[in-house]
Each structure stands twice: as structure tokens, then as C-alpha cells.
Coordinates of C-alpha atoms in Angstrom, one line a residue:
M1 CA 91.5 107.3 101.7
K2 CA 95.2 107.5 101.8
R3 CA 95.6 104.4 99.7
A4 CA 93.3 105.7 97.2
V5 CA 95.1 109.1 96.7
L6 CA 98.5 107.3 96.7
F7 CA 97.3 104.6 94.0
G8 CA 96.1 107.6 91.9
G9 CA 99.4 108.9 92.1
A10 CA 100.9 105.7 90.9
A11 CA 98.3 105.6 88.1
V12 CA 99.2 109.1 87.1
L13 CA 103.0 108.1 87.1
G14 CA 102.0 105.3 84.6
W15 CA 100.2 107.7 82.4
I16 CA 103.1 110.2 82.4
L17 CA 105.4 107.5 81.3
A18 CA 103.1 106.3 78.7
R19 CA 102.6 109.6 77.3
H20 CA 106.1 110.9 77.3
R21 CA 108.5 107.8 76.7
R22 CA 109.1 106.7 73.1
G23 CA 109.5 103.1 73.7
A24 CA 112.6 100.9 72.7
G25 CA 111.8 97.4 71.7
H26 CA 109.4 94.6 72.6
D27 CA 109.3 92.1 75.5
T28 CA 111.6 89.2 75.4
T29 CA 109.4 86.5 76.8
S30 CA 109.4 84.3 73.7
G31 CA 113.2 84.4 73.4
A32 CA 113.4 87.4 71.0
P33 CA 115.8 90.2 71.4
V34 CA 114.9 93.6 72.3
H35 CA 115.4 95.6 69.2
Q36 CA 114.8 99.4 68.3
T37 CA 112.5 98.3 65.5
G38 CA 110.1 97.2 68.2
R39 CA 109.5 100.5 69.5
A40 CA 106.0 100.6 68.5
A41 CA 105.1 97.5 70.3
R42 CA 106.9 98.4 73.4
N43 CA 105.1 101.8 73.4
A44 CA 101.9 100.4 72.7
R45 CA 102.3 98.0 75.6
M46 CA 103.1 100.9 78.1
A47 CA 100.3 103.1 76.5
G48 CA 97.9 100.2 76.9
M49 CA 98.7 99.7 80.5
G50 CA 98.3 103.4 81.2
A51 CA 95.1 103.4 79.5
K52 CA 93.9 100.3 81.2
V53 CA 94.8 101.5 84.6
G54 CA 93.2 104.9 84.1
T55 CA 90.0 103.6 82.7
S56 CA 89.8 100.9 85.4
Y57 CA 90.1 103.3 88.1
A58 CA 87.6 105.7 86.6
V59 CA 85.1 102.8 86.2
H60 CA 85.9 101.7 89.8
R61 CA 85.2 105.2 91.2
A62 CA 82.0 105.3 89.5
R63 CA 80.8 101.9 90.7
R64 CA 82.0 102.6 94.2
A65 CA 80.1 105.9 94.4
F66 CA 76.7 104.1 94.1
A67 CA 77.4 101.0 96.0
P68 CA 76.6 100.3 99.7
E69 CA 79.2 100.5 102.2
P70 CA 79.8 96.8 102.6
R71 CA 80.0 96.3 98.9
R72 CA 82.7 99.1 98.6
A73 CA 85.3 97.0 100.2
E74 CA 84.5 94.2 97.9
L75 CA 85.0 96.5 95.0
D76 CA 88.3 97.9 96.2
L77 CA 89.8 94.5 96.5
E78 CA 88.5 93.5 93.0
H79 CA 89.9 96.6 91.6
Q80 CA 93.3 96.2 93.3
M81 CA 93.7 92.7 92.3
H82 CA 92.9 93.5 88.6
T83 CA 95.3 96.4 88.5
A84 CA 98.1 94.4 90.3
E85 CA 97.7 91.7 87.4
Q86 CA 97.9 94.4 84.7
V87 CA 100.8 96.5 85.9
A88 CA 103.1 93.6 87.2
Q89 CA 102.7 91.6 84.1
T90 CA 103.3 94.5 81.7
L91 CA 106.4 95.7 83.7
G92 CA 107.7 92.3 84.2
N93 CA 107.7 91.3 80.7
M94 CA 109.1 94.5 79.4
K95 CA 112.5 94.2 81.3
G96 CA 114.9 96.9 80.9
A97 CA 114.2 100.4 82.1
M98 CA 110.6 99.8 82.8
M99 CA 111.3 96.6 84.9
K100 CA 113.3 98.9 87.2
V101 CA 110.2 101.3 87.3
G102 CA 108.2 98.2 88.7
Q103 CA 111.0 97.5 91.3
M104 CA 111.0 101.2 92.4
L105 CA 107.2 101.2 92.7
S106 CA 107.4 98.4 95.1
Y107 CA 109.6 100.2 97.4
L108 CA 106.4 102.5 98.2
D109 CA 105.4 99.5 100.1
E110 CA 102.4 100.7 102.3
G111 CA 101.7 103.5 99.9
L112 CA 100.4 101.0 97.3
P113 CA 97.4 98.7 97.6
E114 CA 98.6 95.3 99.1
P115 CA 97.9 93.2 95.9
L116 CA 99.6 95.6 93.7
R117 CA 102.6 95.7 96.1
D118 CA 102.8 92.0 96.4
A119 CA 102.8 91.7 92.7
L120 CA 105.4 94.2 92.1
A121 CA 107.6 92.7 94.7
Q122 CA 107.8 89.6 92.6
L123 CA 109.7 91.9 90.1
Q124 CA 112.4 92.4 92.8
Q125 CA 113.6 88.7 92.4
D126 CA 112.5 87.4 89.0
A127 CA 111.7 88.4 85.3
P128 CA 110.4 86.1 82.5
P129 CA 113.6 84.8 81.1
M130 CA 114.7 84.7 77.5
S131 CA 115.0 81.3 75.7
G132 CA 118.1 79.0 76.4
E133 CA 119.0 79.1 72.6
L134 CA 119.0 82.9 72.7
A135 CA 121.2 82.9 75.9
A136 CA 123.6 80.5 74.3
G137 CA 124.0 82.6 71.2
V138 CA 125.1 85.5 73.2
V139 CA 127.6 83.5 75.1
E140 CA 129.0 82.3 71.8
R141 CA 129.2 85.8 70.1
E142 CA 130.8 87.0 73.2
L143 CA 133.2 84.3 74.3
G144 CA 133.8 82.5 70.8
S145 CA 132.2 79.2 71.6
P146 CA 128.9 77.9 72.7
P147 CA 128.5 77.5 76.5
Q148 CA 128.4 73.8 76.2
R149 CA 131.9 73.7 74.9
L150 CA 133.3 76.4 77.2
F151 CA 132.0 74.8 80.3
A152 CA 132.0 71.2 81.6
E153 CA 128.4 71.7 82.5
W154 CA 125.9 74.2 81.4
D155 CA 122.3 74.8 82.9
P156 CA 120.1 76.2 79.9
V157 CA 117.4 77.1 82.4
P158 CA 118.3 80.4 84.2
I159 CA 118.5 80.4 88.0
A160 CA 117.7 84.1 88.2
A161 CA 116.3 86.7 85.7
A162 CA 116.3 90.6 86.3
S163 CA 116.0 93.8 84.5
I164 CA 118.9 93.6 82.0
G165 CA 120.2 90.1 82.0
Q166 CA 119.7 86.6 83.4
V167 CA 122.0 84.2 85.4
H168 CA 122.9 80.6 84.5
R169 CA 124.6 78.0 86.5
A170 CA 127.8 76.5 85.1
I171 CA 130.7 74.3 86.0
T172 CA 134.1 75.3 84.6
R173 CA 136.6 72.8 82.9
E174 CA 138.6 73.1 86.2
G175 CA 135.7 72.2 88.2
Q176 CA 134.5 75.6 89.7
A177 CA 130.9 76.2 90.1
V178 CA 130.0 79.7 88.4
A179 CA 127.2 81.9 87.9
V180 CA 127.2 83.3 84.3
K181 CA 125.1 86.6 83.8
I182 CA 124.0 87.2 80.3
Q183 CA 122.7 90.5 79.0
Y184 CA 119.5 90.5 77.0
P185 CA 120.3 91.2 73.3
G186 CA 119.3 94.8 72.5
V187 CA 118.7 95.8 75.9
D188 CA 121.5 98.4 75.7
E189 CA 119.9 100.1 72.7
A190 CA 116.5 99.9 74.5
I191 CA 117.7 101.6 77.6
T192 CA 119.7 104.3 75.6
S193 CA 116.6 105.1 73.7
D194 CA 114.6 105.4 76.9
L195 CA 117.2 107.7 78.4
N196 CA 117.5 109.8 75.4
S197 CA 113.7 110.3 75.6
A198 CA 113.5 110.7 79.4
G199 CA 114.1 114.6 79.0
M200 CA 110.4 115.1 78.3
L201 CA 109.4 112.9 81.4
F202 CA 111.8 115.1 83.5
A203 CA 110.5 118.2 82.0
G204 CA 107.1 117.0 83.3
M205 CA 108.5 116.5 86.8
R206 CA 109.2 120.2 86.9
T207 CA 105.5 120.8 87.4
M208 CA 105.6 118.7 90.5
F209 CA 109.0 119.5 91.9
P210 CA 109.8 123.1 90.6
G211 CA 113.0 123.3 92.7
L212 CA 114.5 120.3 91.0
E213 CA 117.2 120.9 88.5
T214 CA 116.3 118.0 86.0
G215 CA 119.1 118.4 83.6
P216 CA 122.0 117.4 85.8
V217 CA 119.9 114.8 87.5
L218 CA 119.1 113.2 84.2
D219 CA 122.8 113.4 83.2
E220 CA 123.8 111.5 86.3
I221 CA 121.3 108.8 85.8
R222 CA 122.3 108.4 82.3
S223 CA 126.0 108.1 83.2
R224 CA 125.1 105.4 85.9
L225 CA 122.9 103.3 83.8
T226 CA 125.4 103.6 80.9
E227 CA 128.0 102.0 83.1
E228 CA 125.6 99.5 84.3
L229 CA 125.1 98.2 80.8
D230 CA 128.8 97.4 80.7
Y231 CA 129.5 94.3 82.3
R232 CA 133.3 95.0 82.3
K233 CA 132.6 98.0 84.6
E234 CA 130.6 95.6 86.8
A235 CA 133.5 93.1 87.1
E236 CA 135.8 96.2 87.9
S237 CA 133.5 97.1 90.6
Q238 CA 132.9 93.9 92.1
R239 CA 136.8 93.1 92.2
F240 CA 136.9 96.2 94.3
F241 CA 134.3 95.1 96.8
A242 CA 135.8 91.7 96.9
D243 CA 139.1 92.8 97.6
A244 CA 137.9 95.4 100.2
Y245 CA 136.0 92.6 102.0
D246 CA 138.5 89.9 101.5
G247 CA 138.2 87.3 104.5
H248 CA 135.5 89.3 106.2
P249 CA 133.4 87.2 108.7
F250 CA 130.0 87.9 107.6
I251 CA 130.2 90.0 104.4
H252 CA 130.9 87.9 101.2
I253 CA 131.4 89.2 97.7
P254 CA 131.8 86.4 95.0
A255 CA 135.1 86.5 93.2
V256 CA 135.0 87.4 89.6
V257 CA 136.1 84.8 87.0
D258 CA 137.8 87.2 84.4
E259 CA 138.2 84.4 81.7
Y260 CA 134.5 84.5 81.0
C261 CA 133.7 88.2 81.4
T262 CA 133.1 90.6 78.4
G263 CA 130.9 93.5 77.9
R264 CA 127.7 91.5 77.9
V265 CA 128.7 88.3 79.7
F266 CA 129.7 88.4 83.4
T267 CA 130.7 85.4 85.4
S268 CA 131.6 84.9 89.2
E269 CA 131.8 82.2 91.6
L270 CA 128.4 80.5 92.4
A271 CA 127.4 81.4 95.9
D272 CA 125.4 79.7 98.3
G273 CA 122.4 80.8 100.4
V274 CA 118.7 81.2 100.7
R275 CA 116.8 84.0 99.0
F276 CA 115.0 86.9 100.7
D277 CA 111.5 85.5 100.8
E278 CA 112.9 82.5 102.8
A279 CA 115.0 84.7 105.1
E280 CA 112.0 86.8 105.9
Q281 CA 110.5 83.8 107.6
W282 CA 113.5 83.2 109.9
S283 CA 113.5 84.0 113.6
Q284 CA 113.7 87.7 114.8
E285 CA 117.2 87.0 116.0
E286 CA 118.3 85.8 112.5
R287 CA 116.4 88.6 110.7
D288 CA 118.1 91.1 112.9
L289 CA 121.5 89.7 112.2
A290 CA 120.9 89.7 108.5
A291 CA 119.6 93.1 108.5
E292 CA 122.6 94.4 110.5
T293 CA 125.0 92.9 108.1
I294 CA 123.0 94.7 105.0
Y295 CA 123.3 98.1 107.0
R296 CA 126.9 97.7 107.8
F297 CA 127.8 96.9 104.3
A298 CA 125.7 99.7 102.8
I299 CA 126.5 102.4 105.2
G300 CA 130.1 101.3 106.1
S301 CA 131.2 101.1 102.4
M302 CA 130.3 104.6 102.0
W303 CA 132.1 105.9 105.1
R304 CA 135.2 103.7 105.0
L305 CA 135.6 103.4 101.2
H306 CA 133.7 106.4 100.0
V307 CA 131.5 104.0 97.7
F308 CA 128.1 102.4 97.7
N309 CA 126.2 99.9 95.5
G310 CA 123.3 101.7 94.3
D311 CA 121.0 98.9 93.6
P312 CA 119.9 97.5 97.1
H313 CA 116.9 95.2 96.6
P314 CA 115.8 91.8 97.9
G315 CA 117.0 89.8 94.8
N316 CA 120.8 91.0 95.4
Y317 CA 121.2 89.1 98.6
L318 CA 121.8 85.4 99.6
F319 CA 121.5 84.7 103.1
R320 CA 123.2 82.2 105.7
P321 CA 122.5 81.9 109.5
G322 CA 124.4 84.0 111.8
G323 CA 124.2 87.3 109.8
R324 CA 126.3 86.0 106.9
V325 CA 125.2 87.7 103.7
T326 CA 126.4 87.5 100.1
F327 CA 126.1 90.7 98.1
L328 CA 125.3 90.3 94.3
D329 CA 124.9 92.7 91.3
F330 CA 127.5 95.7 91.4
G331 CA 126.4 97.1 88.1
L332 CA 125.1 100.3 89.8
V333 CA 128.0 101.6 91.9
K334 CA 128.8 105.2 92.9
F335 CA 132.2 106.4 94.0
L336 CA 132.2 109.7 96.1
T337 CA 135.2 112.0 96.5
P338 CA 136.1 113.3 100.0
E339 CA 134.7 116.7 99.1
E340 CA 131.3 114.9 98.4
V341 CA 131.4 112.9 101.5
Y342 CA 132.3 115.8 103.9
P343 CA 128.7 117.6 103.6
L344 CA 127.0 114.3 104.4
Q345 CA 129.1 114.2 107.6
R346 CA 128.1 117.8 108.5
L347 CA 124.5 117.0 108.1
I348 CA 124.7 114.2 110.5
E349 CA 126.6 116.4 112.8
T350 CA 124.2 119.2 112.8
I351 CA 120.9 117.1 113.0
V352 CA 121.9 114.1 115.0
I353 CA 125.0 114.6 117.1
D354 CA 124.9 118.4 118.0
P355 CA 121.6 119.7 116.5
D356 CA 122.2 123.2 115.1
P357 CA 119.1 124.0 112.7
A358 CA 121.0 127.0 111.1
A359 CA 124.1 125.0 110.5
F360 CA 122.0 122.1 108.9
R361 CA 120.2 124.4 106.7
Q362 CA 123.4 126.0 105.6
T363 CA 125.2 122.8 104.6
L364 CA 122.0 121.7 102.6
E365 CA 122.3 125.2 100.8
D366 CA 126.0 124.9 100.2
V367 CA 125.9 121.5 98.8
G368 CA 122.8 122.2 96.7
F369 CA 120.0 120.2 98.6
L370 CA 118.1 123.5 99.3
H371 CA 118.1 126.6 97.2
H372 CA 119.4 129.8 98.8
D373 CA 116.2 131.7 98.3
S374 CA 114.0 129.2 100.0
A375 CA 111.3 130.8 102.1
L376 CA 111.3 128.0 104.6
T377 CA 112.2 128.5 108.1
D378 CA 115.2 126.5 109.7
D379 CA 112.6 124.6 111.7
E380 CA 110.7 123.7 108.8
V381 CA 113.8 122.4 106.9
V382 CA 114.7 120.2 109.9
G383 CA 111.1 119.1 110.2
Y384 CA 111.2 117.8 106.7
F385 CA 114.6 116.2 106.7
R386 CA 114.5 114.8 110.2
H387 CA 112.7 111.6 109.3
F388 CA 115.5 110.4 107.1
Y389 CA 117.6 110.4 110.3
Q390 CA 115.2 109.2 112.7
F391 CA 117.0 105.8 112.8
A392 CA 120.1 107.5 114.1
L393 CA 118.2 110.0 116.3
D394 CA 116.7 107.3 118.6
E395 CA 119.5 106.1 120.9
E396 CA 117.7 102.9 122.1
S397 CA 117.3 99.8 119.9
G398 CA 114.5 100.4 117.5
V399 CA 112.5 98.4 114.7
L400 CA 113.0 99.7 111.1
D401 CA 109.6 98.3 109.8
E402 CA 107.7 98.6 106.5
K403 CA 105.9 101.8 108.0
Y404 CA 109.1 103.6 108.4
A405 CA 110.4 102.7 104.9
S406 CA 107.1 103.6 103.3
L407 CA 106.9 107.0 105.0
I408 CA 110.4 107.7 103.6
A409 CA 109.3 106.9 100.2
R410 CA 106.4 109.2 100.4
K411 CA 108.2 112.1 101.9
L412 CA 110.8 111.6 99.1
F413 CA 108.2 111.7 96.3
Q414 CA 106.0 114.3 98.3
L415 CA 103.0 111.9 98.2
D416 CA 99.8 112.2 100.1
G417 CA 100.9 115.3 102.0
A418 CA 103.7 113.6 103.6
G419 CA 106.0 116.6 103.0
S420 CA 106.0 120.4 102.8
P421 CA 105.0 122.2 99.6
G422 CA 107.7 124.5 100.3
I423 CA 110.3 121.6 99.8
Q424 CA 108.8 121.0 96.3
R425 CA 109.5 124.6 95.2
S426 CA 113.0 124.8 96.8
G427 CA 114.4 121.3 97.3
N428 CA 116.9 119.8 94.8
V429 CA 119.1 116.8 94.4
P430 CA 122.8 117.5 93.4
P431 CA 123.9 115.2 90.8
A432 CA 126.5 113.6 93.0
Y433 CA 123.9 112.4 95.3
V434 CA 121.1 111.1 92.9
I435 CA 122.0 107.4 93.2
L436 CA 122.4 107.9 96.9
Q437 CA 118.5 108.4 97.1
R438 CA 118.3 104.7 96.2
I439 CA 119.6 104.1 99.6
N440 CA 116.6 106.1 101.2
L441 CA 114.2 104.0 99.1
G442 CA 116.0 100.3 98.6
L443 CA 118.1 99.9 101.7
Y444 CA 115.4 101.0 104.3
A445 CA 112.6 99.0 102.3
V446 CA 114.8 95.9 102.5
L447 CA 115.4 96.5 106.2
G448 CA 111.5 97.2 106.7
Q449 CA 110.7 93.9 105.1
L450 CA 113.0 92.1 107.6
R451 CA 111.3 94.0 110.4
A452 CA 114.6 94.4 111.9
K453 CA 115.4 95.5 115.3
A454 CA 119.0 96.7 116.4
P455 CA 120.7 99.4 118.2
W456 CA 120.9 101.6 115.0
R457 CA 122.4 104.7 116.6
A458 CA 125.3 102.8 118.2
I459 CA 125.9 100.9 115.1
S460 CA 126.1 104.1 113.1
E461 CA 128.6 105.7 115.4
E462 CA 130.8 102.7 115.0
L463 CA 130.6 103.3 111.3
W464 CA 131.1 107.1 111.3
P465 CA 134.7 107.6 111.2
W466 CA 134.7 111.0 113.1
V467 CA 133.0 109.3 116.0
D468 CA 134.7 105.8 115.6
A469 CA 132.7 104.4 118.6
P470 CA 133.6 100.9 120.2
P471 CA 131.6 97.7 118.8
A472 CA 128.0 97.8 120.0
T473 CA 127.2 94.2 119.0
E474 CA 128.6 91.0 118.3
L475 CA 128.8 91.5 114.5
G476 CA 130.5 94.8 115.4
K477 CA 133.1 92.9 117.4
Q478 CA 133.8 90.5 114.6
H479 CA 134.1 93.3 112.1
A480 CA 136.5 95.3 114.4
A481 CA 138.7 92.3 114.8
W482 CA 138.7 91.6 111.1
L483 CA 139.6 95.3 110.3
A484 CA 142.4 95.3 112.9
G485 CA 143.9 92.3 111.1
R486 CA 144.3 93.8 107.7
R487 CA 145.2 97.1 106.1
A488 CA 141.9 98.6 105.1
P489 CA 141.9 100.2 101.5
A490 CA 142.0 104.0 101.7
A491 CA 139.4 106.1 99.9
D492 CA 140.7 108.4 97.1

């Protein structure tokens, strides 16, 4: 029953998107650019998907109602497989904003039927690429010469393709192996159009989340995604992280190759490593080390540098044994001020370290996560938020699995009764912390897929600067030695 309810919610989400968005271009699977003139085709594709999913679900419900019990399980599987194919193919081919919707849906994990979840998970690593000729044309327009002349070697077949661009392997005239990311032509106009039309969607969200101040949230999303479209901004962010982790024993950020960077072409050193699906098959020990590195990078960057990469998903990592991880894609990065970081510290202090429900609630109200006129009791507030801190509340080593990650997503989206109706009426997301919610979805979904076990509380206390606990693991000792040997960049 839970899966049926949750899937119905996903179908409703698809219907809302199809009804309220105005489209922005067409798919690029044939090598065509994403043009504003293709709005009708793009909108028709989304509307068609929403209609097909809704109709298919209604027919399935009717067939299931009159089927004997053994046949119902077969019908459920047939319906899930058919829907998985429809949704994954549509979102995967559209690229841009809707590709990102597919990636976000895959974070729901156990909340979606397994075939649909598996199909959407493919969007985390690959999307249908644009043609080699079109990619070469973008390089020539941006850098002044076709890639075959710019580079000693150029592979016209992309090694990765994602929501707004694809990556090609090349060798520079100096002999350096590089990864060249090329933005899909017209995807900037497509996403801008999507964002300009998103107000209607967010207005609809107010019916589900009356406490959410949608205007500031939309403004923050628009600002961050606009930055993501400018590869010069990504180069700046990646240089920052590369400098901050220069010489680190297990965290690697590829160096930016500025000579081949523009607003729509981004080039960095080509990194080695295996992709996420292969790392998932490693031993428990190796998966634990990989997960610990991802956690240390995400949480440690926020506390030490007051910055985090807001796009944690499996396609953005390359793995090597011993916990060594290369982090890719710094298009969606958020810097926090000390004034924005301190309330996060107070929340941890008052729910984890020295529990004080009244003080925890007061901090939520002061920063804007909870409206001051909320009728919820202090205990109800703590009861809702406690799960987001559960990994740190448990002092023993624990496993962050898919069940935990899925429950976070369900609580965040208030699906299937996982949260409190009072939170829907009085909860809010302040603009400064909108992108931080991707951590609640993406980071823990990644750790859950790795089925990672570690002393998360002890590791967290290492990373919390006001606690500054001694290293709890071998990776912690390596990090402490590296940090002691260099002057760490100070947060602004």
C-alpha cells in the first residue's frame, strides 16, 4: 500500500509539472540544439508523459480491482515496468531542468517502485548525448577553432553526458589528458524559460505546503541554476575547492585548464577512477572508506570552508581503493556567511550535544525554518526534525542504508504520512538553506546506496569546529596530518 500511495504522489508531481510548465525546446538526442522555438514539442512530451502515466495508473487500478490476489502482483510488476520505461525515457531525452527532476525523483529510493527507481537511477550517470558534429561546433564557436585543431587528440564520442552538458576526452598539444565539458546549445534559454514559468508550479506547491514562502525559494533556485549555466563560474568554484584540498591524501579535485574554458566550455585534467556502479560492488571495507570520504568532503567543507557542492549524486564521483575519491562537477556551489552557519551549529548543539527542545525550536524560528505562530509543541517539532540528525545521535557505529535515505526524502516531501501535517502548515525553507536541502537528499542517498557503516557521530565531532574532537578513523588521522601541514583557507 505504501508504494502505491507514493507512486501516486510521483504521478501527481508529473501531472503538475505537465500542467504548469511552459516547456523550453526539444530533445537533443538527434544532435539538435535546444531552441526556444521547440517549446511546443517539449511541452507536448511532458504533457504526454503525464497523461500516459495517469491513464496507465487508472487502468491498472481498474484491472487490479477485479483480479484474483495472485494475479495482482503480476499486474503491479507489469505496470511498474511500463511506467519506468515511459518516465525514464522522457526525462532522460529532455535534458536540462526535467533531467534534473528525474535525478531528484531517483533520490526517493524506496519510495518508488523498484523498476522505476532503477530506470531513473540511470539518469544519475548518463543522458543521451548530442552529436559529435554539434559538440565540435560549440567548441569552435567558443574557442575559435574546431577541437581537432585545438587538441593533439580529440574523441568525438562523449565519455559522459548529463543534464546540461556532455564530456569529451582530449589530449592537449602539451600532452596533458583533459576532460572537456560542452554545454548543450540552447539549454541556457531552455532552463531560463523553465525557471520563468516555475512560479505557477510553486504557487501550486502552496496548497501542499502552506507554510512555504515560495517566492524567496524560487529566487534562490533561479540564482543558483543561473550560475550553473555559466561554466566560468564553475571554473572559479572548482579552482577554490582544488586549492582548498591541494595535496589531500584522499580527496582529489581535478585542476582547471583555464586555456580551454569559456562560459559554455569547461576543461579540467582527466581523472582516473571507477564509476559508482562498480564501486557499489566493492567489499564492505572499501565501500565504507569511499562513503567516509564523501561525507568528510561534504560536511567538512561546509564547516571548515563555509561552502558546499550542492549536486551530490553518483555521477559526480570517481573511486579508487583506500577511500580515494575524485569529486566532479562544481556548477552548483553555495557559499554561506558566518551568520548563516552559526544557526546550523546551534541546531546541532540543542538536538544532538545538549538536547534542549525549547532552544532548538527557538533557533528554528529565529532563522526561519519554523513560523513563530506554529501551534506545534516543542516535542512535536523535535520529533519531526530528529530523523535528520539520527546519524549523529547514535554514538555507536551505524549503517546509513537506503531505508534511512528514503525516509529522509519522504519526511522532507511529507509523503505517505511520514511527517506531521503541522509542519506542512508552519514549516519553511529560508533562501540561504534551499540548496543545502540537496544534502538531505543527494548525500544520504549516495551513502545509502553504498550501505556504508562508520562511527558517524565521532567523525562528525571531528568536523564540527566547536567540538574539534580527535581523529576517530584512519582517514581522520590522514586528514589531520594533512591539515596540520598546511595553512587552511579561512572562511570569509
